[in-house]
Structure formats: C-alpha cells, structure tokens
Coordinates of C-alpha atoms in Angstrom, one line a residue:
Chain A
M1 CA 22.5 16.0 -25.6
H2 CA 19.9 13.5 -27.0
T3 CA 16.3 14.6 -26.4
I4 CA 13.4 12.2 -26.5
D5 CA 10.0 13.7 -27.4
A6 CA 7.4 11.8 -25.4
K7 CA 4.8 14.5 -25.3
G8 CA 1.3 13.1 -25.8
L9 CA 2.4 9.6 -25.2
A10 CA 0.5 7.5 -22.6
C11 CA 2.1 5.6 -19.7
P12 CA 4.2 3.5 -20.0
Q13 CA 5.6 4.8 -23.4
P14 CA 7.8 7.6 -22.0
V15 CA 9.4 5.2 -19.6
I16 CA 10.0 2.6 -22.3
L17 CA 11.6 5.2 -24.6
A18 CA 13.8 6.4 -21.7
K19 CA 14.7 2.8 -20.7
K20 CA 16.1 2.3 -24.2
S21 CA 18.5 5.1 -23.7
V22 CA 19.4 3.8 -20.3
D23 CA 20.0 0.3 -21.6
S24 CA 22.2 1.6 -24.5
G25 CA 24.4 3.3 -21.9
E26 CA 23.7 7.0 -22.7
T27 CA 25.2 9.1 -20.0
E28 CA 23.1 12.2 -20.7
F29 CA 19.7 12.7 -22.3
A30 CA 16.4 14.5 -21.7
V31 CA 12.8 13.4 -22.1
L32 CA 10.0 15.8 -22.9
V33 CA 6.6 14.9 -21.4
D34 CA 3.3 16.6 -20.7
N35 CA 2.1 15.1 -17.4
T36 CA 3.3 14.8 -13.8
T37 CA 2.8 11.0 -13.7
A38 CA 5.3 10.6 -16.5
V39 CA 7.7 12.9 -14.6
E40 CA 7.4 10.7 -11.5
N41 CA 7.8 7.5 -13.4
L42 CA 10.9 8.8 -15.2
T43 CA 12.3 10.1 -12.0
R44 CA 12.1 6.7 -10.4
L45 CA 13.6 5.1 -13.5
A46 CA 16.5 7.5 -13.2
Q47 CA 17.0 6.8 -9.5
N48 CA 16.8 3.1 -9.9
S49 CA 19.3 3.1 -12.8
G50 CA 21.9 5.3 -11.0
Y51 CA 21.2 8.6 -12.9
Q52 CA 21.0 12.1 -11.5
V53 CA 17.7 13.5 -12.5
S54 CA 16.1 16.9 -12.6
S55 CA 13.0 18.2 -14.2
I56 CA 11.8 21.7 -15.2
E57 CA 8.4 22.7 -16.4
E58 CA 7.7 25.3 -19.0
N59 CA 4.1 26.0 -20.4
G60 CA 2.9 22.5 -19.3
I61 CA 5.9 20.7 -20.9
F62 CA 8.3 19.0 -18.5
T63 CA 11.9 18.4 -19.4
V64 CA 13.3 15.5 -17.4
A65 CA 17.1 15.5 -17.6
F66 CA 19.0 12.3 -17.0
S67 CA 22.7 12.5 -16.4
K68 CA 25.3 10.0 -15.1
D69 CA 28.8 10.6 -14.0
G70 CA 30.9 8.4 -16.3
S71 CA 32.9 7.0 -13.3
A72 CA 29.7 5.7 -11.8
V73 CA 29.1 3.3 -14.6
P74 CA 31.9 0.8 -14.1
A75 CA 31.3 0.9 -10.3
S76 CA 27.7 -0.4 -10.6
A77 CA 28.0 -2.6 -13.7
P78 CA 29.8 -5.7 -12.3
E79 CA 27.5 -5.7 -9.3
T80 CA 24.3 -5.9 -11.3
S81 CA 25.6 -8.5 -13.8
H82 CA 26.0 -11.4 -11.4
A83 CA 24.4 -12.5 -8.1
P84 CA 20.9 -11.2 -7.4
E85 CA 20.6 -8.7 -4.6
T86 CA 20.1 -10.3 -1.2
N87 CA 19.2 -7.2 0.7
G88 CA 16.3 -8.6 2.8
K89 CA 13.8 -6.4 1.2
W90 CA 10.2 -7.5 1.5
A91 CA 7.4 -6.8 -1.0
V92 CA 3.7 -7.4 -0.4
F93 CA 1.8 -7.9 -3.7
A94 CA -2.0 -7.4 -3.5
P95 CA -3.6 -8.3 -6.8
S96 CA -7.1 -8.4 -5.4
D97 CA -9.3 -6.6 -2.9
S98 CA -9.7 -9.9 -1.0
L99 CA -7.2 -12.0 1.0
G100 CA -7.1 -15.4 -0.6
R101 CA -9.9 -17.0 -2.5
G102 CA -13.3 -18.0 -1.0
D103 CA -16.1 -15.9 0.3
S104 CA -15.5 -12.3 -0.8
E105 CA -16.9 -10.8 2.3
L106 CA -14.6 -12.8 4.5
G107 CA -11.8 -12.0 2.2
A108 CA -12.5 -8.3 2.5
S109 CA -12.4 -8.6 6.3
L110 CA -9.2 -10.6 6.3
I111 CA -7.3 -8.1 4.0
K112 CA -8.4 -5.2 6.2
M113 CA -7.1 -7.1 9.3
F114 CA -3.9 -8.0 7.4
F115 CA -3.0 -4.4 6.7
Y116 CA -4.0 -3.4 10.3
T117 CA -1.7 -6.0 11.6
L118 CA 1.2 -4.8 9.5
T119 CA 0.8 -1.3 11.1
Q120 CA 1.2 -2.9 14.5
E121 CA 4.7 -4.3 13.7
K122 CA 8.0 -2.4 13.5
D123 CA 9.4 -4.1 10.4
V124 CA 7.0 -2.9 7.7
P125 CA 7.2 -4.2 4.1
D126 CA 9.6 -2.2 1.8
Y127 CA 7.1 -2.3 -1.0
I128 CA 3.3 -2.7 -1.2
L129 CA 2.2 -3.3 -4.7
L130 CA -1.4 -2.9 -5.7
M131 CA -2.7 -4.3 -8.9
N132 CA -6.0 -5.3 -10.6
A133 CA -8.8 -5.0 -7.9
G134 CA -6.0 -4.5 -5.3
V135 CA -5.9 -0.8 -6.4
T136 CA -9.3 -0.3 -4.7
L137 CA -7.5 -0.8 -1.4
A138 CA -5.8 2.6 -2.0
C139 CA -9.3 4.1 -2.4
N140 CA -11.1 2.3 0.4
E141 CA -11.3 4.6 3.4
E142 CA -10.3 2.2 6.1
I143 CA -7.6 0.3 4.3
S144 CA -6.1 3.5 2.8
G145 CA -5.7 4.7 6.4
H146 CA -3.7 1.6 7.2
L147 CA -1.7 2.1 4.0
Q148 CA -1.0 5.7 4.9
T149 CA 0.3 4.6 8.3
L150 CA 2.6 2.1 6.6
A151 CA 3.8 4.7 4.1
E152 CA 4.7 6.9 7.1
M153 CA 6.5 3.9 8.6
G154 CA 8.6 3.6 5.5
S155 CA 6.7 1.4 3.0
E156 CA 6.7 2.4 -0.6
I157 CA 3.2 1.9 -2.0
L158 CA 2.9 1.5 -5.8
V159 CA -0.6 1.6 -7.3
C160 CA -1.0 0.2 -10.9
G161 CA -2.1 3.1 -13.1
T162 CA -3.5 0.9 -15.8
C163 CA -5.8 -0.7 -13.2
L164 CA -6.9 2.6 -11.8
N165 CA -7.7 3.7 -15.3
Y166 CA -9.6 0.5 -16.0
Y167 CA -11.8 0.8 -12.9
G168 CA -12.2 4.6 -13.3
L169 CA -10.6 5.2 -9.9
K170 CA -7.8 7.6 -10.8
E171 CA -9.4 10.5 -8.8
E172 CA -10.2 8.3 -5.8
V173 CA -6.7 7.2 -4.8
K174 CA -5.9 8.3 -1.3
V175 CA -2.5 6.9 -0.8
G176 CA 0.6 5.7 -2.7
T177 CA 2.2 6.5 -6.0
V178 CA 0.5 5.8 -9.3
S179 CA 2.9 3.5 -11.1
N180 CA 3.3 1.0 -13.9
M181 CA 4.2 -2.6 -14.6
Y182 CA 7.9 -1.8 -15.0
D183 CA 8.3 -0.3 -11.5
I184 CA 6.1 -3.0 -9.9
V185 CA 8.1 -5.8 -11.5
S186 CA 11.3 -4.0 -10.6
C187 CA 10.3 -3.9 -7.0
M188 CA 9.5 -7.6 -7.0
K189 CA 12.9 -8.3 -8.4
K190 CA 14.6 -6.1 -5.8
A191 CA 12.8 -7.9 -3.0
S192 CA 14.2 -11.1 -1.6
K193 CA 10.7 -12.0 -0.4
V194 CA 7.4 -11.3 -2.2
T195 CA 4.2 -12.1 -0.3
T196 CA 1.2 -12.5 -2.6
L197 CA -2.2 -12.0 -1.0
Chain B
M1 CA -1.4 2.7 24.8
S2 CA -4.8 1.3 25.8
Y3 CA -7.9 0.8 23.7
G4 CA -11.2 -1.1 23.7
V5 CA -12.0 -4.3 21.9
I6 CA -15.3 -6.1 21.1
A7 CA -14.6 -9.8 20.7
F8 CA -17.1 -12.2 19.3
V9 CA -17.9 -15.8 19.6
S10 CA -18.6 -16.2 15.9
T11 CA -16.9 -14.7 12.8
H12 CA -20.3 -14.1 11.2
D13 CA -21.4 -12.1 14.3
A14 CA -18.2 -10.1 14.1
M15 CA -18.8 -9.2 10.5
A16 CA -22.4 -8.3 11.1
A17 CA -21.5 -6.1 14.0
E18 CA -18.9 -4.2 11.9
K19 CA -21.7 -3.4 9.4
L20 CA -23.9 -2.2 12.1
L21 CA -21.4 -0.1 14.1
K22 CA -19.2 1.3 11.3
P23 CA -21.6 4.0 10.3
L24 CA -22.2 5.0 13.9
L25 CA -18.8 5.1 15.6
P26 CA -15.1 5.1 14.7
I27 CA -14.2 1.4 14.9
T28 CA -11.4 -0.6 13.2
M29 CA -11.6 -4.3 12.4
M30 CA -8.6 -6.1 13.7
P31 CA -7.5 -9.7 14.5
T32 CA -8.5 -10.6 18.1
P33 CA -5.5 -9.8 20.3
R34 CA -3.6 -12.9 21.3
C35 CA -4.3 -12.4 25.0
I36 CA -8.0 -13.0 24.4
T37 CA -8.4 -16.6 23.3
A38 CA -12.0 -17.7 24.0
S39 CA -13.5 -16.0 20.9
C40 CA -13.2 -15.9 17.1
G41 CA -10.4 -14.2 15.2
I42 CA -12.2 -11.0 14.3
S43 CA -12.6 -8.1 16.8
L44 CA -13.5 -4.5 16.6
R45 CA -11.2 -1.9 18.1
F46 CA -12.6 1.3 19.6
E47 CA -11.5 4.3 21.6
L48 CA -12.1 3.8 25.3
E49 CA -13.8 7.2 25.5
D50 CA -16.5 5.7 23.3
T51 CA -17.2 2.7 25.6
D52 CA -20.7 3.9 26.6
K53 CA -21.7 4.6 23.1
I54 CA -20.4 1.2 21.9
R55 CA -22.2 -0.5 24.7
E56 CA -25.5 1.2 23.8
A57 CA -25.1 0.6 20.0
S58 CA -24.2 -3.1 20.6
Q59 CA -27.4 -4.0 22.5
S60 CA -28.9 -5.8 19.5
L61 CA -25.8 -7.9 19.0
S62 CA -25.2 -11.3 20.4
G63 CA -22.2 -13.3 21.5
Y64 CA -19.8 -10.5 22.2
Q65 CA -17.7 -9.2 25.1
L66 CA -16.0 -5.8 25.6
Y67 CA -12.4 -5.7 26.8
R68 CA -9.9 -3.0 27.7
I69 CA -6.5 -3.8 26.2
E70 CA -3.4 -2.4 27.8
D71 CA 0.2 -3.5 27.3
G72 CA -0.8 -6.9 26.0
S73 CA -3.2 -7.8 28.8
Y74 CA -7.0 -7.4 29.0
T75 CA -9.7 -6.7 31.5
P76 CA -13.4 -7.2 30.7
L77 CA -15.3 -4.0 30.5

C-alpha cells in the first residue's frame, strides 16, 4: 500500500497530497500526519470522495488509511462526470462579520439577526461557510450561540483555518469545524444555492 | 413558547439599548416579530421572568414598548 508522509506539513498540504492519490484513482493508500486538524480534513476528503477511512494514532503520529472497494468506482464515476448535482442543498457563505456593506455597526446587528432568524426556521442551511472576518462569527459569544443551535439542527459549519490563523483566533473558536479552501469550495459546488452575506 | 420583546421606534435607539442592556441581562437581538408593525425592524428578546428587571433597566431609554409574544400574537406588557 502506498504511504504518503505528510508529517510536519501545514494545512492544506496533506489534503493536496492525498487528493493527488484520489484523482489518480488509487484504491488504497495511507497518509501520515501529526495533527488532528489534518486528520479531520483527510477524513472529510475520504468521505466526499467515496472512500472508507480509518485513522490510528501512535506516539503523536496519525495514520489515515483510505480504501475503496473496486466495485464502487464505476458506480460513482458516470454520475459525477456529467450533470451537476441538483440536490437542493443550501450554503450560506459569510466572508465578513457584517451583513452587506455600509455602516459596520448596523451590519453587525443585521448579521446577528440573520443567524437568529435562521434558528427560528425548520429548513436550516446545509452548509455555513465562514471566511475572512466571517470567522469571528464563530468566536462571538452571541452569534456562536446561534451557530451552535444551527449545528444541532443539522447545519455543517466550516470555519476557514487560514483566516483563524491570520486573525490569531484559533483558540477562540466556539463552534464549527476548522476547515480549508478545498472543503469550502467543495461545499459551494455541492450546493444548488449559495447565499453570500 | 412565549417570550418578551422590547420594540423600538428607531433603529438607533434599538442598537443603543442593546449596548446598555447586554451587560446587565440575557437579551438577544432579533428582527421585530411580524405581528408588531408600528416600530423599527430591530427588537430585543428577553425571558418573561426578567420583565421587571428589563423594565427597570430600560428607564433611561426612549421610544420603546415591551410586548409579550405568544404563538405569533402579542400583548403589550
């Protein structure tokens, strides 16, 4: 089995390396990484690409094993190569801590009320994608509470790790999964509707 | 489910009220419920058990009205 050594590599390098193996059609390979964020990102890559995935840790080194039943490949290949998915999925993309442009204080109030309003409806977004100053929403006490409610109602919340790193907020995140550009773009592509705040 | 709402005449008053009340009491900024029309779009939601405290803390505010919201209808408090 092919093993990719991605120890010591920063996000999103491990995912890029694994994606190469996925794209070249390898049915079985393993990736060695040294942090849990990489394990989570690789696990999502595996799930989104139709692989079985398992991970084991030994002395701080995680081995993430990808495997795919040969018969599953032809089943999914024709489907993905043609029409885009029209599954009715909805993504909300928040690239700022404000709703719309204009007065920032009003924008902060509006975005707070936007997420409150989402919690009051039954059909919550499938994905909530936080990027740039939007990542502060996952750290803000009041809005992270609304996001937590939405996560419990079924929304998948992805928080841009690059952005958290830039703003020095990695330890402040109260809700969601620390993620990367690949997963965020992939959610946008999976959704039939993307609402940008 | 019932809860209390402070509705305001002006958006600026609503935002100033949030700043004043937030550190004192558990409130949530929300869009003014559809059933209340004669006010601006921002309201503050509170637990009914806090009504007296809200009333006291709101004394310095202007242009507001307290409501009890229950099943989509309202009664002034």
